[in-house]
Amino acid sequence: MIEEGSKRGKAMVEKRQLFMEMRAQNFDVIRLSTYRTACKLRFVQKRCNLHLVDVWNMIEAFRDSGLNTLDHNAEINVSRLETILSSIYYQLNKRLPTTHQINVEQSIGLLLNFMVATYDSEGHGKLTVFSMKSMLATMCGGKIVDKLRYIFSQISDSNGVMAFAKFDQFLREVLKLPTAVFEGPSFGYTEHSVRTCFPQQKKILLNTFLDILMADPPPQCLVWLPLMHRLANVENVFHPVECSYCRSESMMGFRYRCQQCHGYQLCQSCFWRGHANGPHSNQHQMKEHSSWKSPAKKLSHAISKSLGCVPIGEPPHPMFPEQSEKPQDTMAHTVQPKPVANNMNNTMLMSSGAPTPTKSVLESPSRLDEEHRLIARYAARLAAEAGNSTVSSSTVSSSTQCPPTDLSFNFDANKQQRQLIAELENKNRSLREILQEIQRLRLEHEQASQPTPEKAQQNPTLLAELRLLRHRKDELERRMSALQESRRELMVQLEGLMRLLKAQTGGSPHSSPSHGAGCSMPMPIRSTSAGSTPTHTPQDCLAGVGGDVLEAFAHGVPRNLRNDLLVAADSITNTMSSLVKELHSVDDAAEEEDNNMRNGGLRDRAEAE
């Protein structure tokens, strides 16, 4: 009796330990429910060491435990669940190096008590197979696209179409996680949760499922899931920027820039807690940055983007074949084998989610068919980008060709954008040629205007040089007039380009990620890199040009085009101003030399007399 009482008391202590440690982190001071929920679940994930278990290793553990042969509604008792968790953690320790071993018993106890508290609140001592799969596949490490692919394989039918009843069951199970960390009012399950995720679609295939759940913003009930993965990715990101509130000289994690207050930036701790000072307000829209780029990298990225080296838009996930896939519990063609040696390289490969299939997997017919389909899809994409309507039969066989409707890019829009970029490159090239011509004329002028000692001793020769200088000055003035006229024509062409650009980019709305229910605070807009400060347009560059150019530069155009053209226009203006100054200086020098020579002649005549 005493021994049973001690075991019961130890179980109660372990059950409360995780929640007590989570409360000690003081996550409730975070004002946004989305960030609050993601931080709490990330803490549970790391405290239970689930972030070290890749999703592919988790699927392998399901197979080794025989869960892939059981029905989703089958129940397993707590003792079998403990056995499964023990297998997961002991296999994890085999993959980890000896210097990074974890406390297996403690991890098993924390995770087991958390799962029982989440999915067996009534104390029956049993959990369903689907509950355990949903929880572990969601809370383990790995890429979110791999997790969603596995989840889709569990809720789709034999034709590869999602069953709404199974997705509703998945939402019931996965939304118990926010409820377990006391965020049920914001992200609890409702009967309308399924239709809020798929309001119009009736036939949901894999790529559609991934598009919706990985969109920006994602469905409201699951907005915390991608944020939890972003938190894991930015934990060690360093920003050499000072926080405008706490005055910390650097930031770790997320960085937030105000869209209204110039140069106002907050670290994630200050932003999450709603701190503000000076003219900044919590109602201002903030932009979330998950990386830091130096000014040199920003400039190189802008130049690469303007030259078409950076893709205009990339899909949030790779495109997968639309035919039905076998449930990934069977490990038919998706999971890498167990590593043989305990080394860090294998561990990092597992954590990155990169599959390392065996020879039998590579030689399986399903794998080869999938590779043929991917090759055909890529060949069709290349052909469409090159302007060809079909793919050559000698390159891709007709049995593996993919219809054009499967492509995820709008090639017509891309073609128009590439044509616009090509036109802008031609204009920039013309501006550079004009600048080079001005530089050449300046060098010739400087060489022609430099007097030598022999010229100074021979008065007739010096007079001839002065006449040549005046003649050259007249030629330069005529050249400058021609350059001014060419500049005027370029600015008129620029006005037409601005109208075309406004027609393409005007009116595109900017969406921001949603918050949890009951939170009216502004949601930051995500960005993977820091934005650049807008450059003001000099008034002398746009003098005499139509109002479209002025309006376009006043209300904002893409940074790469505007900055490049403005820099070129400013360079032309500054160079011509310098040219005028030099011409005036040459004229003054010539007149001074003429006066000196006349005075010298009068002096010689007076001495002769």
Coordinates of N, CA and C in Angstrom, one line a residue, residues 419-583:
Q419 N 9.8 41.0 -70.1 CA 9.9 42.0 -71.1 C 10.1 43.4 -70.5
L420 N 9.4 43.7 -69.4 CA 9.5 45.0 -68.8 C 10.9 45.1 -68.2
I421 N 11.4 44.1 -67.6 CA 12.8 44.1 -67.1 C 13.8 44.4 -68.2
A422 N 13.6 43.7 -69.4 CA 14.5 43.9 -70.5 C 14.5 45.3 -71.0
E423 N 13.3 45.9 -71.0 CA 13.2 47.3 -71.5 C 13.9 48.3 -70.5
L424 N 13.8 48.0 -69.2 CA 14.4 48.8 -68.2 C 15.9 48.7 -68.3
E425 N 16.4 47.4 -68.5 CA 17.8 47.2 -68.7 C 18.4 48.0 -69.9
N426 N 17.6 48.1 -71.0 CA 18.1 48.9 -72.1 C 18.2 50.3 -71.8
K427 N 17.2 50.8 -71.0 CA 17.2 52.3 -70.6 C 18.4 52.5 -69.7
N428 N 18.7 51.6 -68.8 CA 19.8 51.8 -67.9 C 21.1 51.7 -68.7
R429 N 21.2 50.9 -69.7 CA 22.4 50.8 -70.5 C 22.6 52.1 -71.3
S430 N 21.5 52.7 -71.8 CA 21.7 54.0 -72.5 C 22.2 55.1 -71.5
L431 N 21.7 55.1 -70.3 CA 22.1 56.1 -69.3 C 23.6 55.9 -69.0
R432 N 24.0 54.6 -68.9 CA 25.4 54.4 -68.6 C 26.3 54.8 -69.8
E433 N 25.9 54.7 -71.0 CA 26.6 55.1 -72.2 C 26.8 56.6 -72.2
I434 N 25.7 57.3 -71.8 CA 25.8 58.8 -71.7 C 26.8 59.2 -70.6
L435 N 26.7 58.5 -69.5 CA 27.7 58.9 -68.4 C 29.1 58.6 -68.9
Q436 N 29.3 57.5 -69.6 CA 30.7 57.3 -70.1 C 31.1 58.3 -71.1
E437 N 30.2 58.8 -71.9 CA 30.6 59.8 -72.9 C 30.9 61.1 -72.2
I438 N 30.2 61.5 -71.2 CA 30.5 62.7 -70.4 C 31.8 62.6 -69.8
Q439 N 32.1 61.4 -69.2 CA 33.4 61.2 -68.6 C 34.6 61.3 -69.6
R440 N 34.4 60.8 -70.8 CA 35.4 60.9 -71.8 C 35.6 62.3 -72.2
L441 N 34.5 63.1 -72.4 CA 34.7 64.5 -72.7 C 35.4 65.3 -71.6
R442 N 35.1 65.0 -70.4 CA 35.7 65.7 -69.3 C 37.2 65.4 -69.3
L443 N 37.6 64.1 -69.6 CA 39.1 63.8 -69.6 C 39.8 64.6 -70.8
E444 N 39.1 64.6 -71.9 CA 39.7 65.3 -73.0 C 39.8 66.8 -72.8
H445 N 38.8 67.3 -72.1 CA 38.9 68.8 -71.7 C 40.0 69.0 -70.8
E446 N 40.2 68.2 -69.8 CA 41.3 68.4 -68.8 C 42.6 68.3 -69.5
Q447 N 42.8 67.3 -70.4 CA 44.1 67.2 -71.1 C 44.4 68.4 -72.0
A448 N 43.3 68.9 -72.6 CA 43.5 70.0 -73.5 C 43.8 71.3 -72.8
S449 N 43.3 71.4 -71.6 CA 43.4 72.7 -70.8 C 44.6 72.8 -70.0
Q450 N 45.4 71.7 -69.9 CA 46.6 71.8 -69.1 C 47.8 72.4 -69.9
P451 N 48.3 73.6 -69.5 CA 49.4 74.3 -70.2 C 50.8 73.6 -69.8
T452 N 51.7 73.7 -70.6 CA 53.1 73.2 -70.4 C 54.1 74.4 -70.3
P453 N 55.3 74.1 -69.7 CA 56.3 75.3 -69.6 C 56.7 75.8 -71.0
E454 N 56.8 74.9 -72.0 CA 57.2 75.4 -73.4 C 56.1 76.3 -73.9
K455 N 54.9 76.0 -73.7 CA 53.8 76.8 -74.2 C 53.8 78.2 -73.5
A456 N 54.1 78.2 -72.2 CA 54.1 79.5 -71.5 C 55.3 80.4 -72.0
Q457 N 56.4 79.8 -72.5 CA 57.5 80.6 -73.0 C 57.3 81.2 -74.4
Q458 N 56.5 80.5 -75.2 CA 56.2 81.0 -76.6 C 54.9 81.6 -76.7
N459 N 54.8 82.9 -76.7 CA 53.6 83.6 -76.7 C 52.7 83.3 -77.9
P460 N 53.2 83.3 -79.1 CA 52.3 83.0 -80.3 C 51.7 81.6 -80.1
T461 N 52.5 80.6 -79.7 CA 51.9 79.2 -79.6 C 50.9 79.2 -78.5
L462 N 51.1 79.9 -77.4 CA 50.1 80.0 -76.3 C 48.8 80.6 -76.8
L463 N 48.9 81.6 -77.6 CA 47.7 82.2 -78.1 C 46.9 81.2 -79.0
A464 N 47.6 80.5 -79.8 CA 47.0 79.5 -80.6 C 46.3 78.4 -79.7
E465 N 46.9 78.0 -78.7 CA 46.3 77.1 -77.7 C 45.0 77.6 -77.1
L466 N 45.1 78.9 -76.8 CA 43.9 79.5 -76.2 C 42.7 79.6 -77.2
R467 N 43.1 79.8 -78.5 CA 42.0 79.8 -79.5 C 41.5 78.4 -79.6
L468 N 42.3 77.4 -79.6 CA 41.8 76.0 -79.6 C 40.9 75.7 -78.4
L469 N 41.3 76.2 -77.3 CA 40.5 76.0 -76.1 C 39.1 76.6 -76.2
R470 N 39.1 77.8 -76.7 CA 37.8 78.5 -76.9 C 36.9 77.7 -77.9
H471 N 37.6 77.2 -79.0 CA 36.9 76.4 -80.0 C 36.4 75.1 -79.4
R472 N 37.2 74.5 -78.5 CA 36.8 73.3 -77.9 C 35.6 73.5 -76.9
K473 N 35.7 74.7 -76.3 CA 34.6 75.1 -75.4 C 33.3 75.2 -76.1
D474 N 33.3 75.8 -77.3 CA 32.1 75.9 -78.1 C 31.6 74.5 -78.4
E475 N 32.5 73.6 -78.8 CA 32.1 72.2 -79.1 C 31.4 71.5 -77.9
L476 N 32.1 71.7 -76.7 CA 31.5 71.1 -75.5 C 30.2 71.6 -75.2
E477 N 30.0 72.9 -75.4 CA 28.6 73.5 -75.1 C 27.6 72.9 -76.0
R478 N 28.0 72.8 -77.3 CA 27.0 72.2 -78.2 C 26.7 70.7 -77.8
R479 N 27.8 70.0 -77.4 CA 27.6 68.6 -76.9 C 26.7 68.5 -75.7
M480 N 26.9 69.5 -74.8 CA 26.0 69.6 -73.6 C 24.6 69.8 -74.0
S481 N 24.3 70.6 -74.9 CA 22.9 70.9 -75.4 C 22.3 69.6 -75.9
A482 N 23.1 68.9 -76.7 CA 22.6 67.6 -77.2 C 22.3 66.6 -76.1
L483 N 23.2 66.6 -75.1 CA 23.0 65.6 -74.0 C 21.7 66.0 -73.2
Q484 N 21.5 67.3 -73.1 CA 20.3 67.7 -72.4 C 19.0 67.3 -73.1
E485 N 19.1 67.4 -74.4 CA 18.0 67.0 -75.2 C 17.8 65.5 -75.1
S486 N 18.9 64.7 -75.1 CA 18.8 63.3 -75.0 C 18.2 62.9 -73.6
R487 N 18.6 63.7 -72.6 CA 18.1 63.4 -71.2 C 16.6 63.7 -71.2
R488 N 16.2 64.7 -71.9 CA 14.7 65.0 -71.9 C 13.9 63.9 -72.6
E489 N 14.5 63.3 -73.7 CA 13.8 62.2 -74.3 C 13.8 61.0 -73.4
L490 N 14.8 60.7 -72.7 CA 14.8 59.6 -71.8 C 13.8 59.7 -70.7
M491 N 13.6 60.9 -70.1 CA 12.6 61.1 -69.1 C 11.2 61.0 -69.6
V492 N 11.0 61.3 -70.9 CA 9.7 61.1 -71.5 C 9.4 59.6 -71.6
Q493 N 10.4 58.8 -72.0 CA 10.3 57.4 -72.1 C 10.1 56.8 -70.7
L494 N 10.7 57.4 -69.7 CA 10.5 56.9 -68.3 C 9.1 57.1 -67.9
E495 N 8.5 58.2 -68.3 CA 7.1 58.4 -68.0 C 6.2 57.3 -68.5
G496 N 6.4 56.9 -69.7 CA 5.7 55.8 -70.3 C 5.9 54.5 -69.5
L497 N 7.1 54.2 -69.1 CA 7.4 53.0 -68.3 C 6.7 53.1 -67.0
M498 N 6.6 54.3 -66.4 CA 6.0 54.4 -65.1 C 4.5 54.1 -65.2
R499 N 3.8 54.6 -66.3 CA 2.4 54.3 -66.5 C 2.2 52.8 -66.7
L500 N 3.1 52.1 -67.4 CA 3.0 50.7 -67.6 C 3.2 49.9 -66.3
L501 N 4.1 50.4 -65.5 CA 4.4 49.8 -64.2 C 3.2 50.0 -63.2
K502 N 2.6 51.2 -63.2 CA 1.5 51.5 -62.4 C 0.3 50.6 -62.7
A503 N 0.1 50.3 -64.0 CA -1.0 49.5 -64.5 C -0.8 48.0 -64.0
Q504 N 0.5 47.6 -63.9 CA 0.7 46.2 -63.5 C 0.7 46.0 -62.0
T505 N 1.2 47.0 -61.2 CA 1.4 46.8 -59.8 C 0.4 47.6 -59.0
G506 N -0.4 48.4 -59.6 CA -1.4 49.3 -58.8 C -2.5 48.5 -58.2
G507 N -2.8 48.8 -56.9 CA -4.0 48.3 -56.3 C -3.8 46.9 -55.7
S508 N -2.6 46.4 -55.6 CA -2.5 45.0 -55.0 C -2.5 45.1 -53.5
P509 N -3.5 44.5 -52.9 CA -3.6 44.6 -51.4 C -2.5 43.8 -50.7
H510 N -2.2 44.3 -49.6 CA -1.2 43.6 -48.7 C -1.9 43.1 -47.5
S511 N -1.8 41.8 -47.3 CA -2.4 41.1 -46.3 C -1.5 40.9 -45.1
S512 N -2.0 40.8 -44.0 CA -1.1 40.5 -42.8 C -1.7 39.3 -42.1
P513 N -0.8 38.5 -41.4 CA -1.3 37.3 -40.7 C -2.3 37.6 -39.6
S514 N -3.2 36.7 -39.4 CA -4.3 36.9 -38.5 C -3.8 36.6 -37.1
H515 N -4.6 37.1 -36.1 CA -4.3 36.9 -34.7 C -5.3 35.9 -34.2
G516 N -5.1 35.6 -32.9 CA -6.0 34.7 -32.3 C -7.3 35.5 -32.0
A517 N -8.4 34.7 -31.7 CA -9.7 35.3 -31.4 C -9.6 36.2 -30.2
G518 N -10.3 37.3 -30.2 CA -10.4 38.2 -29.2 C -9.2 39.1 -29.1
C519 N -8.4 39.2 -30.1 CA -7.2 40.0 -30.1 C -7.3 41.0 -31.2
S520 N -7.4 42.3 -30.9 CA -7.6 43.3 -31.9 C -6.3 44.1 -32.3
M521 N -5.2 43.6 -31.8 CA -3.9 44.2 -32.0 C -3.5 44.0 -33.5
P522 N -2.7 44.9 -34.0 CA -2.3 44.8 -35.4 C -1.3 43.6 -35.6
M523 N -1.5 42.8 -36.6 CA -0.6 41.7 -36.8 C 0.6 42.1 -37.7
P524 N 1.8 41.7 -37.3 CA 3.0 42.2 -38.2 C 2.9 41.4 -39.5
I525 N 3.5 42.1 -40.5 CA 3.6 41.5 -41.8 C 5.0 40.8 -41.9
R526 N 5.0 39.5 -42.3 CA 6.2 38.8 -42.3 C 7.1 39.1 -43.5
S527 N 8.4 39.1 -43.3 CA 9.3 39.3 -44.4 C 10.6 38.5 -44.1
T528 N 11.2 38.0 -45.1 CA 12.4 37.2 -44.8 C 13.7 38.1 -44.8
S529 N 13.6 39.3 -45.1 CA 14.7 40.2 -45.1 C 14.3 41.6 -44.8
A530 N 15.2 42.4 -44.4 CA 15.0 43.7 -44.0 C 14.7 44.6 -45.3
G531 N 13.8 45.6 -45.1 CA 13.5 46.4 -46.2 C 14.4 47.6 -46.3
S532 N 14.5 48.3 -47.4 CA 15.3 49.4 -47.6 C 14.6 50.7 -47.4
T533 N 15.3 51.7 -47.1 CA 14.6 53.0 -46.9 C 14.3 53.7 -48.2
P534 N 13.1 54.2 -48.4 CA 12.8 54.9 -49.7 C 13.7 56.0 -49.9
T535 N 14.1 56.2 -51.2 CA 14.9 57.3 -51.7 C 14.0 58.4 -52.2
H536 N 14.3 59.7 -51.8 CA 13.5 60.8 -52.3 C 14.0 61.2 -53.7
T537 N 13.1 61.7 -54.5 CA 13.4 62.1 -55.9 C 13.8 63.5 -55.9
P538 N 15.0 63.9 -56.4 CA 15.4 65.3 -56.6 C 14.5 66.0 -57.6
Q539 N 14.0 67.2 -57.3 CA 13.1 67.9 -58.1 C 13.7 68.3 -59.4
D540 N 15.1 68.5 -59.4 CA 15.7 69.0 -60.7 C 15.7 67.8 -61.7
C541 N 15.6 66.5 -61.3 CA 15.6 65.4 -62.2 C 14.3 65.3 -63.0
L542 N 13.2 65.8 -62.4 CA 11.9 65.6 -63.0 C 11.3 66.9 -63.5
A543 N 12.2 67.9 -63.7 CA 11.7 69.2 -64.1 C 11.2 69.1 -65.6
G544 N 10.0 69.5 -65.8 CA 9.5 69.5 -67.2 C 8.9 68.2 -67.6
V545 N 8.9 67.2 -66.8 CA 8.3 65.9 -67.2 C 6.9 65.8 -66.7
G546 N 6.1 64.9 -67.4 CA 4.7 64.7 -67.1 C 4.4 64.4 -65.7
G547 N 3.2 64.5 -65.3 CA 2.7 64.3 -63.9 C 2.8 62.8 -63.5
D548 N 2.7 61.9 -64.5 CA 2.7 60.5 -64.2 C 4.0 60.1 -63.5
V549 N 5.1 60.6 -64.0 CA 6.4 60.3 -63.4 C 6.5 60.9 -61.9
L550 N 6.0 62.1 -61.8 CA 6.0 62.7 -60.5 C 5.1 62.0 -59.5
E551 N 4.0 61.6 -60.0 CA 3.0 60.9 -59.2 C 3.6 59.5 -58.8
A552 N 4.2 58.8 -59.8 CA 4.8 57.5 -59.5 C 5.9 57.5 -58.5
F553 N 6.8 58.6 -58.6 CA 7.9 58.7 -57.7 C 7.4 59.1 -56.3
A554 N 6.3 59.9 -56.3 CA 5.8 60.4 -55.0 C 5.1 59.4 -54.2
H555 N 4.4 58.5 -54.9 CA 3.6 57.5 -54.1 C 4.2 56.1 -54.1
G556 N 5.4 55.9 -54.6 CA 6.2 54.7 -54.4 C 6.1 53.8 -55.6
V557 N 7.2 53.4 -56.1 CA 7.3 52.3 -57.1 C 8.3 51.3 -56.6
P558 N 8.5 50.2 -57.3 CA 9.4 49.2 -56.8 C 10.8 49.8 -56.6
R559 N 11.4 49.4 -55.5 CA 12.7 50.0 -55.1 C 13.8 49.8 -56.2
N560 N 13.8 48.7 -56.8 CA 14.9 48.4 -57.7 C 14.9 49.3 -58.9
L561 N 13.7 49.5 -59.5 CA 13.6 50.3 -60.7 C 13.7 51.8 -60.3
R562 N 13.1 52.3 -59.3 CA 13.1 53.7 -58.9 C 14.5 54.1 -58.5
N563 N 15.2 53.3 -57.7 CA 16.5 53.7 -57.2 C 17.5 53.7 -58.4
D564 N 17.5 52.7 -59.3 CA 18.4 52.6 -60.4 C 18.2 53.8 -61.3
L565 N 17.0 54.1 -61.7 CA 16.8 55.2 -62.6 C 17.1 56.6 -62.0
L566 N 16.8 56.7 -60.7 CA 17.1 58.0 -60.0 C 18.6 58.2 -59.9
V567 N 19.3 57.1 -59.5 CA 20.7 57.3 -59.4 C 21.3 57.7 -60.8
A568 N 20.8 57.0 -61.8 CA 21.4 57.4 -63.2 C 21.0 58.8 -63.5
A569 N 19.8 59.3 -63.2 CA 19.4 60.6 -63.5 C 20.2 61.6 -62.7
D570 N 20.4 61.3 -61.4 CA 21.2 62.2 -60.6 C 22.6 62.3 -61.1
S571 N 23.2 61.2 -61.5 CA 24.5 61.2 -62.0 C 24.7 62.1 -63.3
I572 N 23.7 62.0 -64.1 CA 23.7 62.8 -65.4 C 23.7 64.3 -65.0
T573 N 22.8 64.6 -64.0 CA 22.6 66.0 -63.6 C 23.9 66.6 -63.0
N574 N 24.5 65.8 -62.1 CA 25.7 66.2 -61.4 C 26.8 66.3 -62.4
T575 N 26.9 65.4 -63.3 CA 28.0 65.4 -64.3 C 27.9 66.7 -65.2
M576 N 26.7 67.0 -65.6 CA 26.6 68.1 -66.5 C 26.8 69.4 -65.7
S577 N 26.4 69.4 -64.4 CA 26.7 70.6 -63.6 C 28.2 70.8 -63.5
S578 N 29.0 69.7 -63.2 CA 30.4 69.8 -63.2 C 31.0 70.2 -64.5
L579 N 30.4 69.8 -65.6 CA 30.9 70.1 -66.9 C 30.7 71.6 -67.2
V580 N 29.6 72.2 -66.7 CA 29.4 73.6 -66.9 C 30.4 74.4 -66.1
K581 N 30.6 74.0 -64.8 CA 31.6 74.7 -64.0 C 33.0 74.6 -64.6
E582 N 33.4 73.5 -65.2 CA 34.7 73.4 -65.8 C 34.8 74.3 -67.0
L583 N 33.7 74.3 -67.8 CA 33.7 75.2 -69.0 C 33.9 76.7 -68.6

